[in-house]
């Protein structure tokens, strides 16, 4: 009898919990769900046999290790900074470890020890990273098997609103961690195009856009996401001339968001203290030059020479030109901006979210250069059963299930980039409506 | 008999060494100059009686502490990160401490212990910070004594080239630490104007310019420097409506430098690996979008819509549009840029540098609002006896001399913002030709 421990029962865990809890009886398993909010955890388990909710402050190492000791496999849905700590516990206590987050440098340092102890540690098995790797590797491995050359691989993903819920000018609401959305893209993004290395500083990022089209949904903005170069090795495409991973927003979002970036309003490195009772207009003015002869609107146009009406309207809708009061007056600019957005970009109960992902390949085969476009669209059911929770949680749940069934024979530290992992996971996801549609076009 | 220890005998120490070494006999003092390069240190001491050069790796704490133990006062001319370490040694060994660098948070933590041990620690007693504080405080204290209200204080400083040495399109060469010049302004600059707090992110900094004029020298660009807000307290101007500290460059420099900033070429946060043999043109292209139909020049114009000929010419002069090879191909973008500039912005032997500083005050007195402009211009003699070394080193040397003469009665942690310090130091500086000229203009 196996025991599964899920650490963290927040928004992203809904489908993960359901998938694993539903089969506890039939598969003769126990499931422990540990969260700071034990009541919420208990509600999510719905009294299913074999399941139990426990209260856990995950930073309390004694309490955490006691729980881990009881488990066979541990799934960490905690904030990313906690993963290495949990992984270290698992390593010491001889437990298998699963997460949907990026494999960190600290995790890599444990690699040989994980192997020597015969454990299985799987990271990046959610949506992005996760489904992106698996679906891409299936195409890449197929091409390699045919001795074809992959000339270009661009991959985009976005967590957005279903069209019927796009009822604000941004066509955006928070479907995951608001802080991550506000800070998205900070640092320098890197990719390669036709053999040229490309480096994009944060303040150019939301201008370095590609238009990405989905049939039936229309156009999206895609901007380069972090370090695409490092994925050449992960995907076994060391010599590929073009490789770019990007993030999707609805067309027009990036141009407006770039205004916040240009102003310095997404800066998280210092603490501002605006006078009590300050307005959004005054907050905006703090990032504009002093000029008593010009209005805030005129000064903004001076800083953003290509300010257009669709972008202006997005700021106006948030109240930046009005006397609306700031929800908080101290904190980093990013924290104040986040507090503003959390009011206006909150998902309403019956809002539906949407996940869009698209891989664009150029592959040189016997018949010429083939363009393969592989697209995933997944809709949420409501503001709890979101497409985000589904696409992040199901791959992880499936991986754990397969592992406990003995269908994964791997040991050591892994990403889901090998057929033994991606084939059964993608096949099972298809039963839940998570599947890619492929289009091909060949030039001779 | 007192012993003075100078840690670091580099470029900025020339005048400091001469001032203190010249009077060792007449004032019955010893001077130890410690540097990694003991031969250079020895040359700078010129065999003056009472002086001695010793070899020191300043990060070797045993060796460093042995030397400090022999001294009565210690002057740290080491890189800024070493000051807290040296100050801690001085605190433990009961020695007085002097530096021309910013008072750090770590230094502030030692405040009460410095006092209780009856020691004197003086920071920010160079040029900027240093002469700026002293000359400003003399004007501020004078106004306060007359019960006048200071409405506005803007202060600018620059280490530049004397006009006869401005023989490149940038009108700039390195007269101090090149790395600091390349990274200058990173982070968010802060100031207050007419009661409005202003925050300027790095990528807007070189566009937030004021023109500053010096009689006989012409116009300069002034851009906001770091956190001007914190100086309201230092200067006792907590309620001042306008306060800005800025850095000066020759007119036109900032617009061209901003191109590097916009491209991301001053980023020091990650390591690039350009192919061996890459050219400056290819380095520039790495920060531009891919477009096979456009030249590097055309793509640059796309990113920098207001690119004008004076700016284009500055980049061209450095070889950015040519097949000139990169001096190094790996390192952060900032490190590669620095390596390029170090070749072309090196001071030639007979080049003369220039220090310019200007305080602009608006003071409400009995007769109305008075504009006081106080300006300092100081020229170097050659590439060794620079105006930079003179204005950084002399205030510090004078402070040490006054202290050993018993003319400074203060104990504890200090900046040179009190009359007991700034009056005698400014008076002595005047004998060396370092003096401000004042202009006044009154509106009724």
PDB file of N, CA, C and O in Angstrom, chain A residues 344-388:
ATOM      1  N   UNK A 344      -8.749  44.806  -9.967  1.00  0.00           N
ATOM      2  CA  UNK A 344      -9.438  44.888 -11.257  1.00  0.00           C
ATOM      3  C   UNK A 344      -9.253  43.667 -12.141  1.00  0.00           C
ATOM      4  O   UNK A 344     -10.002  43.476 -13.098  1.00  0.00           O
ATOM      5  N   UNK A 345      -8.245  42.883 -11.829  1.00  0.00           N
ATOM      6  CA  UNK A 345      -7.973  41.695 -12.642  1.00  0.00           C
ATOM      7  C   UNK A 345      -8.329  40.415 -11.896  1.00  0.00           C
ATOM      8  O   UNK A 345      -7.793  39.353 -12.200  1.00  0.00           O
ATOM      9  N   UNK A 346      -9.207  40.518 -10.904  1.00  0.00           N
ATOM     10  CA  UNK A 346      -9.601  39.314 -10.166  1.00  0.00           C
ATOM     11  C   UNK A 346     -10.574  38.503 -11.014  1.00  0.00           C
ATOM     12  O   UNK A 346     -11.476  39.052 -11.648  1.00  0.00           O
ATOM     13  N   UNK A 347     -10.384  37.192 -11.005  1.00  0.00           N
ATOM     14  CA  UNK A 347     -11.279  36.284 -11.715  1.00  0.00           C
ATOM     15  C   UNK A 347     -12.626  36.264 -11.004  1.00  0.00           C
ATOM     16  O   UNK A 347     -12.683  36.068  -9.788  1.00  0.00           O
ATOM     17  N   UNK A 348     -13.719  36.491 -11.734  1.00  0.00           N
ATOM     18  CA  UNK A 348     -15.039  36.351 -11.111  1.00  0.00           C
ATOM     19  C   UNK A 348     -15.449  34.877 -11.095  1.00  0.00           C
ATOM     20  O   UNK A 348     -14.898  34.081 -11.862  1.00  0.00           O
ATOM     21  N   UNK A 349     -16.409  34.557 -10.223  1.00  0.00           N
ATOM     22  CA  UNK A 349     -16.753  33.148  -9.992  1.00  0.00           C
ATOM     23  C   UNK A 349     -17.032  32.381 -11.290  1.00  0.00           C
ATOM     24  O   UNK A 349     -16.567  31.260 -11.462  1.00  0.00           O
ATOM     25  N   UNK A 350     -17.782  32.994 -12.192  1.00  0.00           N
ATOM     26  CA  UNK A 350     -18.141  32.252 -13.409  1.00  0.00           C
ATOM     27  C   UNK A 350     -17.223  32.562 -14.598  1.00  0.00           C
ATOM     28  O   UNK A 350     -17.515  32.173 -15.723  1.00  0.00           O
ATOM     29  N   UNK A 351     -16.096  33.254 -14.311  1.00  0.00           N
ATOM     30  CA  UNK A 351     -15.116  33.462 -15.389  1.00  0.00           C
ATOM     31  C   UNK A 351     -14.468  32.138 -15.762  1.00  0.00           C
ATOM     32  O   UNK A 351     -14.215  31.298 -14.908  1.00  0.00           O
ATOM     33  N   UNK A 352     -14.197  31.989 -17.032  1.00  0.00           N
ATOM     34  CA  UNK A 352     -13.488  30.805 -17.509  1.00  0.00           C
ATOM     35  C   UNK A 352     -12.114  31.228 -18.027  1.00  0.00           C
ATOM     36  O   UNK A 352     -12.005  32.232 -18.717  1.00  0.00           O
ATOM     37  N   UNK A 353     -11.111  30.452 -17.679  1.00  0.00           N
ATOM     38  CA  UNK A 353      -9.771  30.765 -18.202  1.00  0.00           C
ATOM     39  C   UNK A 353      -9.454  29.876 -19.405  1.00  0.00           C
ATOM     40  O   UNK A 353     -10.273  29.044 -19.822  1.00  0.00           O
ATOM     41  N   UNK A 354      -8.301  30.094 -19.963  1.00  0.00           N
ATOM     42  CA  UNK A 354      -7.926  29.379 -21.190  1.00  0.00           C
ATOM     43  C   UNK A 354      -6.401  29.249 -21.242  1.00  0.00           C
ATOM     44  O   UNK A 354      -5.680  30.190 -20.928  1.00  0.00           O
ATOM     45  N   UNK A 355      -5.959  28.059 -21.613  1.00  0.00           N
ATOM     46  CA  UNK A 355      -4.535  27.838 -21.858  1.00  0.00           C
ATOM     47  C   UNK A 355      -4.331  27.707 -23.362  1.00  0.00           C
ATOM     48  O   UNK A 355      -5.053  26.950 -24.017  1.00  0.00           O
ATOM     49  N   UNK A 356      -3.380  28.473 -23.885  1.00  0.00           N
ATOM     50  CA  UNK A 356      -3.022  28.319 -25.304  1.00  0.00           C
ATOM     51  C   UNK A 356      -1.532  28.019 -25.392  1.00  0.00           C
ATOM     52  O   UNK A 356      -0.724  28.636 -24.698  1.00  0.00           O
ATOM     53  N   UNK A 357      -1.208  27.040 -26.218  1.00  0.00           N
ATOM     54  CA  UNK A 357       0.202  26.697 -26.444  1.00  0.00           C
ATOM     55  C   UNK A 357       0.394  26.390 -27.917  1.00  0.00           C
ATOM     56  O   UNK A 357      -0.498  25.794 -28.546  1.00  0.00           O
ATOM     57  N   UNK A 358       1.492  26.843 -28.473  1.00  0.00           N
ATOM     58  CA  UNK A 358       1.744  26.548 -29.882  1.00  0.00           C
ATOM     59  C   UNK A 358       3.235  26.317 -30.132  1.00  0.00           C
ATOM     60  O   UNK A 358       4.070  27.111 -29.714  1.00  0.00           O
ATOM     61  N   UNK A 359       3.528  25.200 -30.797  1.00  0.00           N
ATOM     62  CA  UNK A 359       4.891  24.934 -31.262  1.00  0.00           C
ATOM     63  C   UNK A 359       4.932  25.184 -32.764  1.00  0.00           C
ATOM     64  O   UNK A 359       4.082  24.680 -33.491  1.00  0.00           O
ATOM     65  N   UNK A 360       5.934  25.925 -33.211  1.00  0.00           N
ATOM     66  CA  UNK A 360       6.133  26.149 -34.643  1.00  0.00           C
ATOM     67  C   UNK A 360       7.494  25.577 -35.032  1.00  0.00           C
ATOM     68  O   UNK A 360       8.524  26.077 -34.591  1.00  0.00           O
ATOM     69  N   UNK A 361       7.449  24.526 -35.831  1.00  0.00           N
ATOM     70  CA  UNK A 361       8.688  23.867 -36.259  1.00  0.00           C
ATOM     71  C   UNK A 361       8.945  24.104 -37.745  1.00  0.00           C
ATOM     72  O   UNK A 361       7.997  24.149 -38.533  1.00  0.00           O
ATOM     73  N   UNK A 362      10.215  24.222 -38.107  1.00  0.00           N
ATOM     74  CA  UNK A 362      10.604  24.100 -39.505  1.00  0.00           C
ATOM     75  C   UNK A 362      11.571  22.937 -39.599  1.00  0.00           C
ATOM     76  O   UNK A 362      12.623  22.952 -38.966  1.00  0.00           O
ATOM     77  N   UNK A 363      11.153  21.930 -40.362  1.00  0.00           N
ATOM     78  CA  UNK A 363      11.909  20.679 -40.403  1.00  0.00           C
ATOM     79  C   UNK A 363      12.286  20.354 -41.840  1.00  0.00           C
ATOM     80  O   UNK A 363      11.435  20.372 -42.734  1.00  0.00           O
ATOM     81  N   UNK A 364      13.576  20.092 -42.056  1.00  0.00           N
ATOM     82  CA  UNK A 364      14.045  19.768 -43.397  1.00  0.00           C
ATOM     83  C   UNK A 364      13.992  18.256 -43.592  1.00  0.00           C
ATOM     84  O   UNK A 364      14.739  17.510 -42.953  1.00  0.00           O
ATOM     85  N   UNK A 365      13.074  17.829 -44.407  1.00  0.00           N
ATOM     86  CA  UNK A 365      12.913  16.402 -44.655  1.00  0.00           C
ATOM     87  C   UNK A 365      13.212  16.070 -46.105  1.00  0.00           C
ATOM     88  O   UNK A 365      13.745  16.904 -46.836  1.00  0.00           O
ATOM     89  N   UNK A 366      12.847  14.857 -46.511  1.00  0.00           N
ATOM     90  CA  UNK A 366      13.141  14.434 -47.882  1.00  0.00           C
ATOM     91  C   UNK A 366      12.358  15.250 -48.903  1.00  0.00           C
ATOM     92  O   UNK A 366      12.816  15.515 -50.000  1.00  0.00           O
ATOM     93  N   UNK A 367      11.151  15.668 -48.542  1.00  0.00           N
ATOM     94  CA  UNK A 367      10.285  16.370 -49.499  1.00  0.00           C
ATOM     95  C   UNK A 367      10.484  17.888 -49.499  1.00  0.00           C
ATOM     96  O   UNK A 367       9.730  18.614 -50.134  1.00  0.00           O
ATOM     97  N   UNK A 368      11.454  18.388 -48.722  1.00  0.00           N
ATOM     98  CA  UNK A 368      11.644  19.843 -48.639  1.00  0.00           C
ATOM     99  C   UNK A 368      11.483  20.312 -47.210  1.00  0.00           C
ATOM    100  O   UNK A 368      11.606  19.511 -46.276  1.00  0.00           O
ATOM    101  N   UNK A 369      11.245  21.602 -47.062  1.00  0.00           N
ATOM    102  CA  UNK A 369      11.115  22.140 -45.705  1.00  0.00           C
ATOM    103  C   UNK A 369       9.642  22.146 -45.295  1.00  0.00           C
ATOM    104  O   UNK A 369       8.796  22.733 -45.978  1.00  0.00           O
ATOM    105  N   UNK A 370       9.389  21.464 -44.195  1.00  0.00           N
ATOM    106  CA  UNK A 370       8.013  21.286 -43.720  1.00  0.00           C
ATOM    107  C   UNK A 370       7.781  22.189 -42.517  1.00  0.00           C
ATOM    108  O   UNK A 370       8.570  22.231 -41.588  1.00  0.00           O
ATOM    109  N   UNK A 371       6.698  22.967 -42.547  1.00  0.00           N
ATOM    110  CA  UNK A 371       6.314  23.764 -41.385  1.00  0.00           C
ATOM    111  C   UNK A 371       5.257  23.003 -40.608  1.00  0.00           C
ATOM    112  O   UNK A 371       4.188  22.716 -41.132  1.00  0.00           O
ATOM    113  N   UNK A 372       5.554  22.685 -39.369  1.00  0.00           N
ATOM    114  CA  UNK A 372       4.593  21.976 -38.523  1.00  0.00           C
ATOM    115  C   UNK A 372       4.146  22.907 -37.410  1.00  0.00           C
ATOM    116  O   UNK A 372       4.973  23.449 -36.683  1.00  0.00           O
ATOM    117  N   UNK A 373       2.851  23.120 -37.336  1.00  0.00           N
ATOM    118  CA  UNK A 373       2.299  23.947 -36.272  1.00  0.00           C
ATOM    119  C   UNK A 373       1.429  23.073 -35.389  1.00  0.00           C
ATOM    120  O   UNK A 373       0.463  22.472 -35.857  1.00  0.00           O
ATOM    121  N   UNK A 374       1.798  22.984 -34.118  1.00  0.00           N
ATOM    122  CA  UNK A 374       1.080  22.112 -33.200  1.00  0.00           C
ATOM    123  C   UNK A 374       0.496  22.970 -32.097  1.00  0.00           C
ATOM    124  O   UNK A 374       1.223  23.685 -31.406  1.00  0.00           O
ATOM    125  N   UNK A 375      -0.825  22.935 -31.953  1.00  0.00           N
ATOM    126  CA  UNK A 375      -1.495  23.865 -31.039  1.00  0.00           C
ATOM    127  C   UNK A 375      -2.362  23.159 -30.021  1.00  0.00           C
ATOM    128  O   UNK A 375      -3.059  22.197 -30.324  1.00  0.00           O
ATOM    129  N   UNK A 376      -2.326  23.697 -28.810  1.00  0.00           N
ATOM    130  CA  UNK A 376      -3.183  23.218 -27.730  1.00  0.00           C
ATOM    131  C   UNK A 376      -4.044  24.371 -27.245  1.00  0.00           C
ATOM    132  O   UNK A 376      -3.553  25.468 -27.007  1.00  0.00           O
ATOM    133  N   UNK A 377      -5.349  24.117 -27.109  1.00  0.00           N
ATOM    134  CA  UNK A 377      -6.235  25.089 -26.475  1.00  0.00           C
ATOM    135  C   UNK A 377      -7.036  24.340 -25.425  1.00  0.00           C
ATOM    136  O   UNK A 377      -7.610  23.283 -25.704  1.00  0.00           O
ATOM    137  N   UNK A 378      -7.033  24.860 -24.210  1.00  0.00           N
ATOM    138  CA  UNK A 378      -7.772  24.188 -23.146  1.00  0.00           C
ATOM    139  C   UNK A 378      -8.549  25.234 -22.355  1.00  0.00           C
ATOM    140  O   UNK A 378      -7.994  26.260 -21.958  1.00  0.00           O
ATOM    141  N   UNK A 379      -9.847  24.987 -22.151  1.00  0.00           N
ATOM    142  CA  UNK A 379     -10.690  25.939 -21.429  1.00  0.00           C
ATOM    143  C   UNK A 379     -10.965  25.471 -20.008  1.00  0.00           C
ATOM    144  O   UNK A 379     -11.138  24.277 -19.758  1.00  0.00           O
ATOM    145  N   UNK A 380     -11.042  26.424 -19.086  1.00  0.00           N
ATOM    146  CA  UNK A 380     -11.421  26.098 -17.722  1.00  0.00           C
ATOM    147  C   UNK A 380     -12.932  25.962 -17.595  1.00  0.00           C
ATOM    148  O   UNK A 380     -13.688  26.371 -18.487  1.00  0.00           O
ATOM    149  N   UNK A 381     -13.373  25.366 -16.474  1.00  0.00           N
ATOM    150  CA  UNK A 381     -14.811  25.197 -16.255  1.00  0.00           C
ATOM    151  C   UNK A 381     -15.393  26.373 -15.494  1.00  0.00           C
ATOM    152  O   UNK A 381     -16.499  26.827 -15.743  1.00  0.00           O
ATOM    153  N   UNK A 382     -14.642  26.854 -14.516  1.00  0.00           N
ATOM    154  CA  UNK A 382     -15.043  28.035 -13.743  1.00  0.00           C
ATOM    155  C   UNK A 382     -13.785  28.580 -13.052  1.00  0.00           C
ATOM    156  O   UNK A 382     -12.684  28.202 -13.434  1.00  0.00           O
ATOM    157  N   UNK A 383     -13.968  29.431 -12.035  1.00  0.00           N
ATOM    158  CA  UNK A 383     -12.776  30.052 -11.442  1.00  0.00           C
ATOM    159  C   UNK A 383     -12.059  29.117 -10.464  1.00  0.00           C
ATOM    160  O   UNK A 383     -10.984  29.441  -9.973  1.00  0.00           O
ATOM    161  N   UNK A 384     -12.612  27.933 -10.179  1.00  0.00           N
ATOM    162  CA  UNK A 384     -11.915  26.937  -9.349  1.00  0.00           C
ATOM    163  C   UNK A 384     -11.314  25.842 -10.235  1.00  0.00           C
ATOM    164  O   UNK A 384     -10.128  25.549 -10.161  1.00  0.00           O
ATOM    165  N   UNK A 385     -12.160  25.266 -11.084  1.00  0.00           N
ATOM    166  CA  UNK A 385     -11.676  24.242 -11.998  1.00  0.00           C
ATOM    167  C   UNK A 385     -11.143  24.912 -13.268  1.00  0.00           C
ATOM    168  O   UNK A 385     -11.786  24.901 -14.307  1.00  0.00           O
ATOM    169  N   UNK A 386      -9.989  25.548 -13.093  1.00  0.00           N
ATOM    170  CA  UNK A 386      -9.418  26.330 -14.190  1.00  0.00           C
ATOM    171  C   UNK A 386      -8.612  25.439 -15.133  1.00  0.00           C
ATOM    172  O   UNK A 386      -8.144  24.357 -14.759  1.00  0.00           O
ATOM    173  N   UNK A 387      -8.453  25.947 -16.347  1.00  0.00           N
ATOM    174  CA  UNK A 387      -7.587  25.266 -17.309  1.00  0.00           C
ATOM    175  C   UNK A 387      -6.156  25.263 -16.790  1.00  0.00           C
ATOM    176  O   UNK A 387      -5.394  24.317 -17.034  1.00  0.00           O
ATOM    177  N   UNK A 388      -5.779  26.320 -16.067  1.00  0.00           N
ATOM    178  CA  UNK A 388      -4.431  26.396 -15.492  1.00  0.00           C
ATOM    179  C   UNK A 388      -4.212  25.241 -14.514  1.00  0.00           C
ATOM    180  O   UNK A 388      -3.212  24.519 -14.602  1.00  0.00           O
TER     181      UNK A 388
END
